[in-house]
């Protein structure tokens, strides 16, 4: 808002889809926009249809995930919605190659129809700093501890259930281990109950949603992300920038591994095996990887300028039609 933007809050589709349609249609109709950029993958079909209906010349579909767990019926629905989405959208964006192929199809990606927009970060903000690490560890009483970190919403996708099974095995082998959980979400109550069931309450710290993730990551020793599915998780860009070793599931795209600090582990491996791999990656020389992350195209200032240029090109091209 301080930049002159306007923020509209509308009724979620799951609450009342008819009210959602009415409210979004009103915003688009009255806004006289040159571009509508939707970030709901195939669920954005409604807003992109409304954009087309209201003659918005540039309509962007943007995918941020790779796969979801679905039955035959939901898979069929997704297939139909993607067909409609590709018809209503004039431009197809994705956060990564796997996400682009998943939503728009491999043929579309190979034909150059998909624009990859990297999930970028402020690399200066996330560069490793030994002083910050020591200060945060002291403030959170982490000195002398082996700190396993996770930054994610408490949702099915992020797989906290399995993460806690892994950490329980780590803790049984190393009583100096602590787990930092940064985030909130609808499954937080379930996660807290599982922590109590495993009797590891004194080894798990819930930090909630935070705006100092860059500093908290400095205090961690290993980053653990056993997601069930992902697009291209920006949190791994952040973790790599701070020089963290990252242990992640094999459901996460390998294109994000720009520092060779990521170890991929099959999700069907038992928690004991995961714990062993984590413990084998605790001792290493921590380095600042901000230059490497920046060189691979994940700097927010570069990506923001790229998006701005794309917007300007779209508007200029359609103004001549």
PDB file of C-alpha atoms in Angstrom:
ATOM      1  CA  UNK A   1       0.000   0.000   0.000  1.00  0.00           C
ATOM      2  CA  UNK A   2       2.928   2.351   0.680  1.00  0.00           C
ATOM      3  CA  UNK A   3       3.879   1.846  -2.998  1.00  0.00           C
ATOM      4  CA  UNK A   4       0.424   2.906  -4.165  1.00  0.00           C
ATOM      5  CA  UNK A   5      -0.946  -0.623  -4.542  1.00  0.00           C
ATOM      6  CA  UNK A   6      -4.440  -1.719  -3.550  1.00  0.00           C
ATOM      7  CA  UNK A   7      -5.196  -4.962  -1.700  1.00  0.00           C
ATOM      8  CA  UNK A   8      -8.571  -6.665  -2.089  1.00  0.00           C
ATOM      9  CA  UNK A   9      -9.721  -9.481   0.216  1.00  0.00           C
ATOM     10  CA  UNK A  10     -12.281 -11.800  -1.375  1.00  0.00           C
ATOM     11  CA  UNK A  11     -14.290 -14.782  -0.171  1.00  0.00           C
ATOM     12  CA  UNK A  12     -12.276 -18.016  -0.682  1.00  0.00           C
ATOM     13  CA  UNK A  13     -13.585 -20.425  -3.300  1.00  0.00           C
ATOM     14  CA  UNK A  14     -13.961 -23.199  -0.700  1.00  0.00           C
ATOM     15  CA  UNK A  15     -16.207 -20.987   1.456  1.00  0.00           C
ATOM     16  CA  UNK A  16     -18.589 -19.707  -1.215  1.00  0.00           C
ATOM     17  CA  UNK A  17     -17.588 -20.079  -4.840  1.00  0.00           C
ATOM     18  CA  UNK A  18     -20.464 -17.942  -6.135  1.00  0.00           C
ATOM     19  CA  UNK A  19     -19.534 -15.035  -3.885  1.00  0.00           C
ATOM     20  CA  UNK A  20     -15.897 -15.497  -4.935  1.00  0.00           C
ATOM     21  CA  UNK A  21     -16.847 -15.239  -8.609  1.00  0.00           C
ATOM     22  CA  UNK A  22     -18.989 -12.147  -8.002  1.00  0.00           C
ATOM     23  CA  UNK A  23     -16.303 -10.347  -6.009  1.00  0.00           C
ATOM     24  CA  UNK A  24     -13.394 -11.169  -8.338  1.00  0.00           C
ATOM     25  CA  UNK A  25     -15.446 -10.246 -11.396  1.00  0.00           C
ATOM     26  CA  UNK A  26     -16.281  -6.861  -9.829  1.00  0.00           C
ATOM     27  CA  UNK A  27     -12.599  -6.132  -9.090  1.00  0.00           C
ATOM     28  CA  UNK A  28     -11.443  -7.034 -12.609  1.00  0.00           C
ATOM     29  CA  UNK A  29     -14.337  -5.245 -14.315  1.00  0.00           C
ATOM     30  CA  UNK A  30     -13.851  -1.994 -12.423  1.00  0.00           C
ATOM     31  CA  UNK A  31     -10.044  -2.084 -12.451  1.00  0.00           C
ATOM     32  CA  UNK A  32      -9.536  -1.766 -16.203  1.00  0.00           C
ATOM     33  CA  UNK A  33      -6.328  -3.795 -15.870  1.00  0.00           C
ATOM     34  CA  UNK A  34      -3.854  -4.557 -18.612  1.00  0.00           C
ATOM     35  CA  UNK A  35      -2.603  -7.687 -16.853  1.00  0.00           C
ATOM     36  CA  UNK A  36      -4.113 -10.280 -14.536  1.00  0.00           C
ATOM     37  CA  UNK A  37      -1.449 -12.528 -12.978  1.00  0.00           C
ATOM     38  CA  UNK A  38      -2.821 -15.590 -11.190  1.00  0.00           C
ATOM     39  CA  UNK A  39      -0.795 -17.807  -8.820  1.00  0.00           C
ATOM     40  CA  UNK A  40      -3.317 -20.601  -8.140  1.00  0.00           C
ATOM     41  CA  UNK A  41      -2.036 -23.131 -10.731  1.00  0.00           C
ATOM     42  CA  UNK A  42      -5.052 -24.932 -12.306  1.00  0.00           C
ATOM     43  CA  UNK A  43      -7.391 -23.515  -9.648  1.00  0.00           C
ATOM     44  CA  UNK A  44      -6.880 -20.098 -11.207  1.00  0.00           C
ATOM     45  CA  UNK A  45      -9.130 -21.024 -14.109  1.00  0.00           C
ATOM     46  CA  UNK A  46     -12.050 -18.990 -12.701  1.00  0.00           C
ATOM     47  CA  UNK A  47     -10.206 -15.686 -12.304  1.00  0.00           C
ATOM     48  CA  UNK A  48      -8.527 -16.094 -15.701  1.00  0.00           C
ATOM     49  CA  UNK A  49     -11.905 -16.805 -17.307  1.00  0.00           C
ATOM     50  CA  UNK A  50     -13.267 -13.647 -15.673  1.00  0.00           C
ATOM     51  CA  UNK A  51     -10.240 -11.723 -16.948  1.00  0.00           C
ATOM     52  CA  UNK A  52     -10.911 -12.946 -20.482  1.00  0.00           C
ATOM     53  CA  UNK A  53     -14.610 -12.187 -20.125  1.00  0.00           C
ATOM     54  CA  UNK A  54     -13.725  -8.611 -19.138  1.00  0.00           C
ATOM     55  CA  UNK A  55     -11.300  -8.320 -22.083  1.00  0.00           C
ATOM     56  CA  UNK A  56      -8.071  -8.118 -20.071  1.00  0.00           C
ATOM     57  CA  UNK A  57      -5.454  -8.514 -22.844  1.00  0.00           C
ATOM     58  CA  UNK A  58      -2.725 -10.225 -20.787  1.00  0.00           C
ATOM     59  CA  UNK A  59      -3.691 -13.146 -18.563  1.00  0.00           C
ATOM     60  CA  UNK A  60      -0.902 -15.021 -16.756  1.00  0.00           C
ATOM     61  CA  UNK A  61      -1.238 -18.480 -15.235  1.00  0.00           C
ATOM     62  CA  UNK A  62       1.563 -19.168 -12.728  1.00  0.00           C
ATOM     63  CA  UNK A  63       2.335 -22.618 -11.282  1.00  0.00           C
ATOM     64  CA  UNK A  64       4.138 -23.033  -7.954  1.00  0.00           C
ATOM     65  CA  UNK A  65       3.673 -26.763  -7.256  1.00  0.00           C
ATOM     66  CA  UNK A  66       4.497 -30.035  -8.991  1.00  0.00           C
ATOM     67  CA  UNK A  67       1.970 -32.615  -7.819  1.00  0.00           C
ATOM     68  CA  UNK A  68      -0.803 -33.236  -5.355  1.00  0.00           C
ATOM     69  CA  UNK A  69      -2.234 -36.427  -3.908  1.00  0.00           C
ATOM     70  CA  UNK A  70      -5.427 -37.138  -5.784  1.00  0.00           C
ATOM     71  CA  UNK A  71      -7.895 -39.883  -6.616  1.00  0.00           C
ATOM     72  CA  UNK A  72      -9.245 -40.715 -10.073  1.00  0.00           C
ATOM     73  CA  UNK A  73     -12.080 -38.182  -9.853  1.00  0.00           C
ATOM     74  CA  UNK A  74      -9.907 -35.257  -8.728  1.00  0.00           C
ATOM     75  CA  UNK A  75      -7.305 -36.168 -11.351  1.00  0.00           C
ATOM     76  CA  UNK A  76      -9.987 -36.019 -14.058  1.00  0.00           C
ATOM     77  CA  UNK A  77     -11.193 -32.667 -12.746  1.00  0.00           C
ATOM     78  CA  UNK A  78      -7.621 -31.350 -12.775  1.00  0.00           C
ATOM     79  CA  UNK A  79      -7.157 -32.504 -16.374  1.00  0.00           C
ATOM     80  CA  UNK A  80     -10.292 -30.619 -17.469  1.00  0.00           C
ATOM     81  CA  UNK A  81      -9.365 -27.473 -15.542  1.00  0.00           C
ATOM     82  CA  UNK A  82      -5.872 -27.422 -17.054  1.00  0.00           C
ATOM     83  CA  UNK A  83      -7.381 -27.620 -20.543  1.00  0.00           C
ATOM     84  CA  UNK A  84      -9.555 -24.597 -19.733  1.00  0.00           C
ATOM     85  CA  UNK A  85      -6.716 -22.752 -17.985  1.00  0.00           C
ATOM     86  CA  UNK A  86      -4.473 -23.004 -21.041  1.00  0.00           C
ATOM     87  CA  UNK A  87      -7.316 -21.635 -23.160  1.00  0.00           C
ATOM     88  CA  UNK A  88      -8.022 -18.654 -20.905  1.00  0.00           C
ATOM     89  CA  UNK A  89      -4.393 -17.709 -20.166  1.00  0.00           C
ATOM     90  CA  UNK A  90      -2.282 -15.813 -22.694  1.00  0.00           C
ATOM     91  CA  UNK A  91       1.002 -16.498 -20.862  1.00  0.00           C
ATOM     92  CA  UNK A  92       2.167 -19.572 -18.960  1.00  0.00           C
ATOM     93  CA  UNK A  93       4.573 -19.073 -16.026  1.00  0.00           C
ATOM     94  CA  UNK A  94       6.115 -21.577 -13.611  1.00  0.00           C
ATOM     95  CA  UNK A  95       8.511 -21.413 -10.665  1.00  0.00           C
ATOM     96  CA  UNK A  96      10.648 -24.199 -12.116  1.00  0.00           C
ATOM     97  CA  UNK A  97      11.017 -26.745 -14.906  1.00  0.00           C
ATOM     98  CA  UNK A  98       9.194 -29.575 -13.110  1.00  0.00           C
ATOM     99  CA  UNK A  99       6.311 -27.276 -12.180  1.00  0.00           C
ATOM    100  CA  UNK A 100       6.071 -26.041 -15.770  1.00  0.00           C
ATOM    101  CA  UNK A 101       5.959 -29.553 -17.201  1.00  0.00           C
ATOM    102  CA  UNK A 102       3.462 -30.720 -14.576  1.00  0.00           C
ATOM    103  CA  UNK A 103       0.882 -28.013 -15.280  1.00  0.00           C
ATOM    104  CA  UNK A 104       1.319 -27.223 -18.964  1.00  0.00           C
ATOM    105  CA  UNK A 105       2.809 -30.455 -20.274  1.00  0.00           C
ATOM    106  CA  UNK A 106       6.290 -31.478 -21.348  1.00  0.00           C
ATOM    107  CA  UNK A 107       5.573 -30.633 -24.978  1.00  0.00           C
ATOM    108  CA  UNK A 108       4.580 -27.074 -24.088  1.00  0.00           C
ATOM    109  CA  UNK A 109       7.748 -26.610 -22.045  1.00  0.00           C
ATOM    110  CA  UNK A 110      10.000 -28.070 -24.741  1.00  0.00           C
ATOM    111  CA  UNK A 111       8.364 -25.786 -27.315  1.00  0.00           C
ATOM    112  CA  UNK A 112       9.298 -22.716 -25.266  1.00  0.00           C
ATOM    113  CA  UNK A 113       5.743 -21.814 -24.294  1.00  0.00           C
ATOM    114  CA  UNK A 114       6.512 -21.793 -20.552  1.00  0.00           C
ATOM    115  CA  UNK A 115       8.304 -18.866 -18.912  1.00  0.00           C
ATOM    116  CA  UNK A 116      10.343 -19.866 -15.851  1.00  0.00           C
ATOM    117  CA  UNK A 117      10.294 -17.259 -13.071  1.00  0.00           C
ATOM    118  CA  UNK A 118      12.728 -18.241 -10.346  1.00  0.00           C
ATOM    119  CA  UNK A 119      11.621 -18.115  -6.711  1.00  0.00           C
ATOM    120  CA  UNK A 120      14.204 -15.526  -5.771  1.00  0.00           C
ATOM    121  CA  UNK A 121      15.424 -14.046  -2.492  1.00  0.00           C
ATOM    122  CA  UNK A 122      17.395 -11.097  -1.149  1.00  0.00           C
ATOM    123  CA  UNK A 123      20.789 -12.802  -1.308  1.00  0.00           C
ATOM    124  CA  UNK A 124      22.454 -10.032   0.716  1.00  0.00           C
ATOM    125  CA  UNK A 125      20.019 -10.617   3.549  1.00  0.00           C
ATOM    126  CA  UNK A 126      20.574 -14.393   3.628  1.00  0.00           C
ATOM    127  CA  UNK A 127      24.362 -14.478   3.290  1.00  0.00           C
ATOM    128  CA  UNK A 128      26.048 -16.450   6.076  1.00  0.00           C
ATOM    129  CA  UNK A 129      27.285 -14.401   9.021  1.00  0.00           C
ATOM    130  CA  UNK A 130      29.193 -16.026  11.895  1.00  0.00           C
ATOM    131  CA  UNK A 131      28.485 -13.136  14.271  1.00  0.00           C
ATOM    132  CA  UNK A 132      24.729 -13.350  13.660  1.00  0.00           C
ATOM    133  CA  UNK A 133      24.862 -17.132  14.141  1.00  0.00           C
ATOM    134  CA  UNK A 134      26.508 -16.805  17.555  1.00  0.00           C
ATOM    135  CA  UNK A 135      24.124 -14.048  18.669  1.00  0.00           C
ATOM    136  CA  UNK A 136      20.980 -15.966  17.700  1.00  0.00           C
ATOM    137  CA  UNK A 137      22.198 -19.232  19.217  1.00  0.00           C
ATOM    138  CA  UNK A 138      22.930 -17.413  22.469  1.00  0.00           C
ATOM    139  CA  UNK A 139      19.552 -15.629  22.472  1.00  0.00           C
ATOM    140  CA  UNK A 140      17.656 -18.905  21.917  1.00  0.00           C
ATOM    141  CA  UNK A 141      19.812 -20.956  24.315  1.00  0.00           C
ATOM    142  CA  UNK A 142      21.167 -23.096  21.489  1.00  0.00           C
ATOM    143  CA  UNK A 143      24.861 -22.911  22.386  1.00  0.00           C
ATOM    144  CA  UNK A 144      26.364 -26.412  22.386  1.00  0.00           C
ATOM    145  CA  UNK A 145      23.289 -27.889  20.711  1.00  0.00           C
ATOM    146  CA  UNK A 146      22.920 -29.663  17.371  1.00  0.00           C
ATOM    147  CA  UNK A 147      20.145 -27.646  15.726  1.00  0.00           C
ATOM    148  CA  UNK A 148      17.926 -29.213  13.073  1.00  0.00           C
ATOM    149  CA  UNK A 149      15.740 -26.625  11.355  1.00  0.00           C
ATOM    150  CA  UNK A 150      12.563 -26.568   9.333  1.00  0.00           C
ATOM    151  CA  UNK A 151      10.712 -23.549   7.922  1.00  0.00           C
ATOM    152  CA  UNK A 152       7.295 -24.457   6.522  1.00  0.00           C
ATOM    153  CA  UNK A 153       3.571 -24.152   7.039  1.00  0.00           C
ATOM    154  CA  UNK A 154       1.989 -26.971   9.025  1.00  0.00           C
ATOM    155  CA  UNK A 155       0.240 -28.628   6.083  1.00  0.00           C
ATOM    156  CA  UNK A 156      -0.022 -32.112   4.573  1.00  0.00           C
ATOM    157  CA  UNK A 157       2.356 -31.085   1.788  1.00  0.00           C
ATOM    158  CA  UNK A 158       5.238 -30.312   4.168  1.00  0.00           C
ATOM    159  CA  UNK A 159       5.032 -33.719   5.891  1.00  0.00           C
ATOM    160  CA  UNK A 160       5.739 -32.717   9.500  1.00  0.00           C
ATOM    161  CA  UNK A 161       4.441 -36.116  10.590  1.00  0.00           C
ATOM    162  CA  UNK A 162       7.428 -37.828   8.975  1.00  0.00           C
ATOM    163  CA  UNK A 163       9.814 -35.029   9.950  1.00  0.00           C
ATOM    164  CA  UNK A 164       9.079 -35.667  13.635  1.00  0.00           C
ATOM    165  CA  UNK A 165       9.638 -39.400  13.209  1.00  0.00           C
ATOM    166  CA  UNK A 166      13.051 -38.601  11.745  1.00  0.00           C
ATOM    167  CA  UNK A 167      13.915 -36.127  14.485  1.00  0.00           C
ATOM    168  CA  UNK A 168      12.823 -38.570  17.189  1.00  0.00           C
ATOM    169  CA  UNK A 169      15.423 -41.003  15.852  1.00  0.00           C
ATOM    170  CA  UNK A 170      18.025 -38.223  15.779  1.00  0.00           C
ATOM    171  CA  UNK A 171      17.243 -37.273  19.368  1.00  0.00           C
ATOM    172  CA  UNK A 172      17.422 -40.851  20.623  1.00  0.00           C
ATOM    173  CA  UNK A 173      20.994 -40.982  19.245  1.00  0.00           C
ATOM    174  CA  UNK A 174      22.010 -37.424  20.162  1.00  0.00           C
ATOM    175  CA  UNK A 175      20.457 -35.885  23.283  1.00  0.00           C
ATOM    176  CA  UNK A 176      22.022 -32.514  22.386  1.00  0.00           C
ATOM    177  CA  UNK A 177      19.818 -32.299  19.283  1.00  0.00           C
ATOM    178  CA  UNK A 178      17.093 -29.661  19.060  1.00  0.00           C
ATOM    179  CA  UNK A 179      14.436 -29.131  16.391  1.00  0.00           C
ATOM    180  CA  UNK A 180      13.426 -25.587  15.428  1.00  0.00           C
ATOM    181  CA  UNK A 181      10.019 -25.426  13.749  1.00  0.00           C
ATOM    182  CA  UNK A 182       9.319 -22.084  12.094  1.00  0.00           C
ATOM    183  CA  UNK A 183       5.805 -21.510  10.743  1.00  0.00           C
ATOM    184  CA  UNK A 184       2.155 -22.047  11.524  1.00  0.00           C
ATOM    185  CA  UNK A 185      -0.819 -23.688   9.845  1.00  0.00           C
ATOM    186  CA  UNK A 186      -3.913 -25.842  10.165  1.00  0.00           C
ATOM    187  CA  UNK A 187      -2.049 -28.969  11.339  1.00  0.00           C
ATOM    188  CA  UNK A 188      -0.094 -27.304  14.146  1.00  0.00           C
ATOM    189  CA  UNK A 189      -2.247 -28.886  16.854  1.00  0.00           C
ATOM    190  CA  UNK A 190      -1.613 -32.348  15.375  1.00  0.00           C
ATOM    191  CA  UNK A 191       2.120 -31.678  15.203  1.00  0.00           C
ATOM    192  CA  UNK A 192       2.222 -30.571  18.847  1.00  0.00           C
ATOM    193  CA  UNK A 193       0.367 -33.725  19.892  1.00  0.00           C
ATOM    194  CA  UNK A 194       2.845 -35.897  17.988  1.00  0.00           C
ATOM    195  CA  UNK A 195       5.718 -34.159  19.764  1.00  0.00           C
ATOM    196  CA  UNK A 196       4.121 -35.067  23.110  1.00  0.00           C
ATOM    197  CA  UNK A 197       3.427 -38.642  21.988  1.00  0.00           C
ATOM    198  CA  UNK A 198       7.116 -39.067  21.111  1.00  0.00           C
ATOM    199  CA  UNK A 199       8.086 -37.523  24.486  1.00  0.00           C
ATOM    200  CA  UNK A 200      10.405 -35.000  22.832  1.00  0.00           C
ATOM    201  CA  UNK A 201       8.737 -31.813  24.110  1.00  0.00           C
ATOM    202  CA  UNK A 202      11.978 -30.565  25.635  1.00  0.00           C
ATOM    203  CA  UNK A 203      13.808 -30.964  22.291  1.00  0.00           C
ATOM    204  CA  UNK A 204      11.338 -29.226  19.931  1.00  0.00           C
ATOM    205  CA  UNK A 205      10.930 -25.447  19.782  1.00  0.00           C
ATOM    206  CA  UNK A 206       7.875 -23.956  18.050  1.00  0.00           C
ATOM    207  CA  UNK A 207       8.766 -20.448  16.878  1.00  0.00           C
ATOM    208  CA  UNK A 208       5.593 -19.675  14.914  1.00  0.00           C
ATOM    209  CA  UNK A 209       5.482 -17.468  11.819  1.00  0.00           C
ATOM    210  CA  UNK A 210       8.525 -15.195  11.842  1.00  0.00           C
ATOM    211  CA  UNK A 211       9.950 -12.301   9.853  1.00  0.00           C
ATOM    212  CA  UNK A 212      13.558 -13.045  10.863  1.00  0.00           C
ATOM    213  CA  UNK A 213      13.992 -16.378   9.057  1.00  0.00           C
ATOM    214  CA  UNK A 214      17.293 -15.152   7.618  1.00  0.00           C
ATOM    215  CA  UNK A 215      18.710 -14.869  11.144  1.00  0.00           C
ATOM    216  CA  UNK A 216      17.144 -18.089  12.441  1.00  0.00           C
ATOM    217  CA  UNK A 217      18.722 -20.070   9.596  1.00  0.00           C
ATOM    218  CA  UNK A 218      22.140 -18.817  10.676  1.00  0.00           C
ATOM    219  CA  UNK A 219      21.631 -20.638  13.991  1.00  0.00           C
ATOM    220  CA  UNK A 220      20.745 -23.988  12.396  1.00  0.00           C
ATOM    221  CA  UNK A 221      23.202 -26.790  11.628  1.00  0.00           C
ATOM    222  CA  UNK A 222      21.104 -28.832   9.182  1.00  0.00           C
ATOM    223  CA  UNK A 223      17.913 -27.975   7.291  1.00  0.00           C
ATOM    224  CA  UNK A 224      15.367 -30.806   7.000  1.00  0.00           C
ATOM    225  CA  UNK A 225      12.541 -30.771   4.421  1.00  0.00           C
ATOM    226  CA  UNK A 226      10.816 -34.135   3.748  1.00  0.00           C
ATOM    227  CA  UNK A 227       7.973 -32.650   1.644  1.00  0.00           C
ATOM    228  CA  UNK A 228       5.459 -34.923  -0.044  1.00  0.00           C
ATOM    229  CA  UNK A 229       5.456 -32.613  -3.092  1.00  0.00           C
ATOM    230  CA  UNK A 230       6.819 -29.192  -4.042  1.00  0.00           C
ATOM    231  CA  UNK A 231       7.215 -26.822  -6.960  1.00  0.00           C
ATOM    232  CA  UNK A 232      10.494 -25.106  -6.295  1.00  0.00           C
ATOM    233  CA  UNK A 233      10.660 -24.274  -2.572  1.00  0.00           C
ATOM    234  CA  UNK A 234      12.082 -20.795  -2.025  1.00  0.00           C
ATOM    235  CA  UNK A 235      13.023 -21.829   1.508  1.00  0.00           C
ATOM    236  CA  UNK A 236      15.729 -24.065   0.027  1.00  0.00           C
ATOM    237  CA  UNK A 237      17.160 -21.110  -1.869  1.00  0.00           C
ATOM    238  CA  UNK A 238      17.322 -19.249   1.446  1.00  0.00           C
ATOM    239  CA  UNK A 239      18.853 -22.190   3.318  1.00  0.00           C
ATOM    240  CA  UNK A 240      21.516 -22.738   0.656  1.00  0.00           C
ATOM    241  CA  UNK A 241      22.385 -19.037   0.655  1.00  0.00           C
ATOM    242  CA  UNK A 242      23.172 -19.241   4.379  1.00  0.00           C
ATOM    243  CA  UNK A 243      25.473 -22.196   3.703  1.00  0.00           C
ATOM    244  CA  UNK A 244      23.245 -24.795   5.386  1.00  0.00           C
ATOM    245  CA  UNK A 245      23.418 -28.489   4.576  1.00  0.00           C
ATOM    246  CA  UNK A 246      19.942 -29.499   3.420  1.00  0.00           C
ATOM    247  CA  UNK A 247      18.432 -32.991   3.682  1.00  0.00           C
ATOM    248  CA  UNK A 248      15.304 -33.158   1.530  1.00  0.00           C
ATOM    249  CA  UNK A 249      12.904 -35.670  -0.002  1.00  0.00           C
ATOM    250  CA  UNK A 250      13.326 -36.983  -3.528  1.00  0.00           C
ATOM    251  CA  UNK A 251       9.995 -35.342  -4.387  1.00  0.00           C
ATOM    252  CA  UNK A 252      11.775 -31.988  -4.632  1.00  0.00           C
ATOM    253  CA  UNK A 253      13.248 -30.918  -7.960  1.00  0.00           C
ATOM    254  CA  UNK A 254      17.014 -31.263  -8.363  1.00  0.00           C
ATOM    255  CA  UNK A 255      17.178 -27.989 -10.304  1.00  0.00           C
ATOM    256  CA  UNK A 256      17.129 -26.177  -6.952  1.00  0.00           C
ATOM    257  CA  UNK A 257      20.465 -27.723  -5.923  1.00  0.00           C
ATOM    258  CA  UNK A 258      22.719 -24.843  -6.988  1.00  0.00           C
ATOM    259  CA  UNK A 259      25.336 -25.207  -4.227  1.00  0.00           C
ATOM    260  CA  UNK A 260      25.710 -29.001  -3.945  1.00  0.00           C
ATOM    261  CA  UNK A 261      24.626 -28.590  -0.318  1.00  0.00           C
ATOM    262  CA  UNK A 262      21.431 -30.590  -0.854  1.00  0.00           C
ATOM    263  CA  UNK A 263      21.173 -34.330  -0.215  1.00  0.00           C
ATOM    264  CA  UNK A 264      18.095 -36.035  -1.678  1.00  0.00           C
ATOM    265  CA  UNK A 265      16.650 -38.974   0.253  1.00  0.00           C
ATOM    266  CA  UNK A 266      13.835 -41.265  -0.973  1.00  0.00           C
ATOM    267  CA  UNK A 267      10.665 -40.602   0.969  1.00  0.00           C
ATOM    268  CA  UNK A 268      10.109 -44.354   1.375  1.00  0.00           C
ATOM    269  CA  UNK A 269      13.351 -44.725   3.364  1.00  0.00           C
ATOM    270  CA  UNK A 270      12.654 -45.429   7.066  1.00  0.00           C
ATOM    271  CA  UNK A 271      13.086 -42.602   9.615  1.00  0.00           C
ATOM    272  CA  UNK A 272      16.151 -44.387  11.026  1.00  0.00           C
ATOM    273  CA  UNK A 273      17.929 -44.079   7.661  1.00  0.00           C
ATOM    274  CA  UNK A 274      16.985 -40.418   7.345  1.00  0.00           C
ATOM    275  CA  UNK A 275      18.307 -39.776  10.862  1.00  0.00           C
ATOM    276  CA  UNK A 276      21.579 -41.468   9.988  1.00  0.00           C
ATOM    277  CA  UNK A 277      22.000 -39.262   6.907  1.00  0.00           C
ATOM    278  CA  UNK A 278      21.230 -36.107   8.915  1.00  0.00           C
ATOM    279  CA  UNK A 279      23.746 -36.996  11.608  1.00  0.00           C
ATOM    280  CA  UNK A 280      26.386 -37.677   8.957  1.00  0.00           C
ATOM    281  CA  UNK A 281      25.937 -34.122   7.644  1.00  0.00           C
ATOM    282  CA  UNK A 282      26.279 -32.178  10.885  1.00  0.00           C
ATOM    283  CA  UNK A 283      29.996 -31.450  10.775  1.00  0.00           C
ATOM    284  CA  UNK A 284      31.138 -29.302   7.830  1.00  0.00           C
ATOM    285  CA  UNK A 285      32.743 -25.972   7.058  1.00  0.00           C
ATOM    286  CA  UNK A 286      29.976 -23.360   6.745  1.00  0.00           C
ATOM    287  CA  UNK A 287      30.444 -20.846   3.911  1.00  0.00           C
ATOM    288  CA  UNK A 288      28.536 -17.895   2.497  1.00  0.00           C
ATOM    289  CA  UNK A 289      26.889 -19.056  -0.748  1.00  0.00           C
ATOM    290  CA  UNK A 290      25.156 -15.794  -1.677  1.00  0.00           C
ATOM    291  CA  UNK A 291      27.363 -15.232  -4.736  1.00  0.00           C
ATOM    292  CA  UNK A 292      26.650 -18.758  -6.006  1.00  0.00           C
ATOM    293  CA  UNK A 293      22.900 -18.405  -5.467  1.00  0.00           C
ATOM    294  CA  UNK A 294      22.951 -15.018  -7.200  1.00  0.00           C
ATOM    295  CA  UNK A 295      24.911 -16.402 -10.160  1.00  0.00           C
ATOM    296  CA  UNK A 296      22.285 -19.102 -10.666  1.00  0.00           C
ATOM    297  CA  UNK A 297      19.467 -16.585 -11.111  1.00  0.00           C
ATOM    298  CA  UNK A 298      17.841 -16.591  -7.681  1.00  0.00           C
ATOM    299  CA  UNK A 299      18.434 -12.964  -6.720  1.00  0.00           C
ATOM    300  CA  UNK A 300      15.193 -11.048  -6.091  1.00  0.00           C
ATOM    301  CA  UNK A 301      16.436  -7.793  -7.610  1.00  0.00           C
ATOM    302  CA  UNK A 302      17.279  -9.473 -10.915  1.00  0.00           C
ATOM    303  CA  UNK A 303      14.056 -11.505 -11.035  1.00  0.00           C
ATOM    304  CA  UNK A 304      11.914  -8.489 -10.096  1.00  0.00           C
ATOM    305  CA  UNK A 305      13.439  -6.506 -12.961  1.00  0.00           C
ATOM    306  CA  UNK A 306      12.860  -9.441 -15.319  1.00  0.00           C
ATOM    307  CA  UNK A 307       9.184  -9.564 -14.347  1.00  0.00           C
ATOM    308  CA  UNK A 308       8.849  -5.794 -14.692  1.00  0.00           C
ATOM    309  CA  UNK A 309      10.323  -5.982 -18.211  1.00  0.00           C
ATOM    310  CA  UNK A 310       7.916  -8.789 -19.121  1.00  0.00           C
ATOM    311  CA  UNK A 311       4.965  -6.739 -17.881  1.00  0.00           C
ATOM    312  CA  UNK A 312       6.105  -3.702 -19.872  1.00  0.00           C
ATOM    313  CA  UNK A 313       6.558  -5.789 -23.018  1.00  0.00           C
ATOM    314  CA  UNK A 314       3.076  -7.289 -22.669  1.00  0.00           C
ATOM    315  CA  UNK A 315       1.429  -3.896 -22.227  1.00  0.00           C
ATOM    316  CA  UNK A 316       3.339  -2.355 -25.127  1.00  0.00           C
ATOM    317  CA  UNK A 317       2.552  -5.242 -27.487  1.00  0.00           C
ATOM    318  CA  UNK A 318      -1.170  -5.251 -26.695  1.00  0.00           C
ATOM    319  CA  UNK A 319      -1.443  -1.453 -26.923  1.00  0.00           C
ATOM    320  CA  UNK A 320      -0.533  -1.689 -30.607  1.00  0.00           C
ATOM    321  CA  UNK A 321      -3.182  -4.296 -31.409  1.00  0.00           C
TER     322      UNK A 321
END
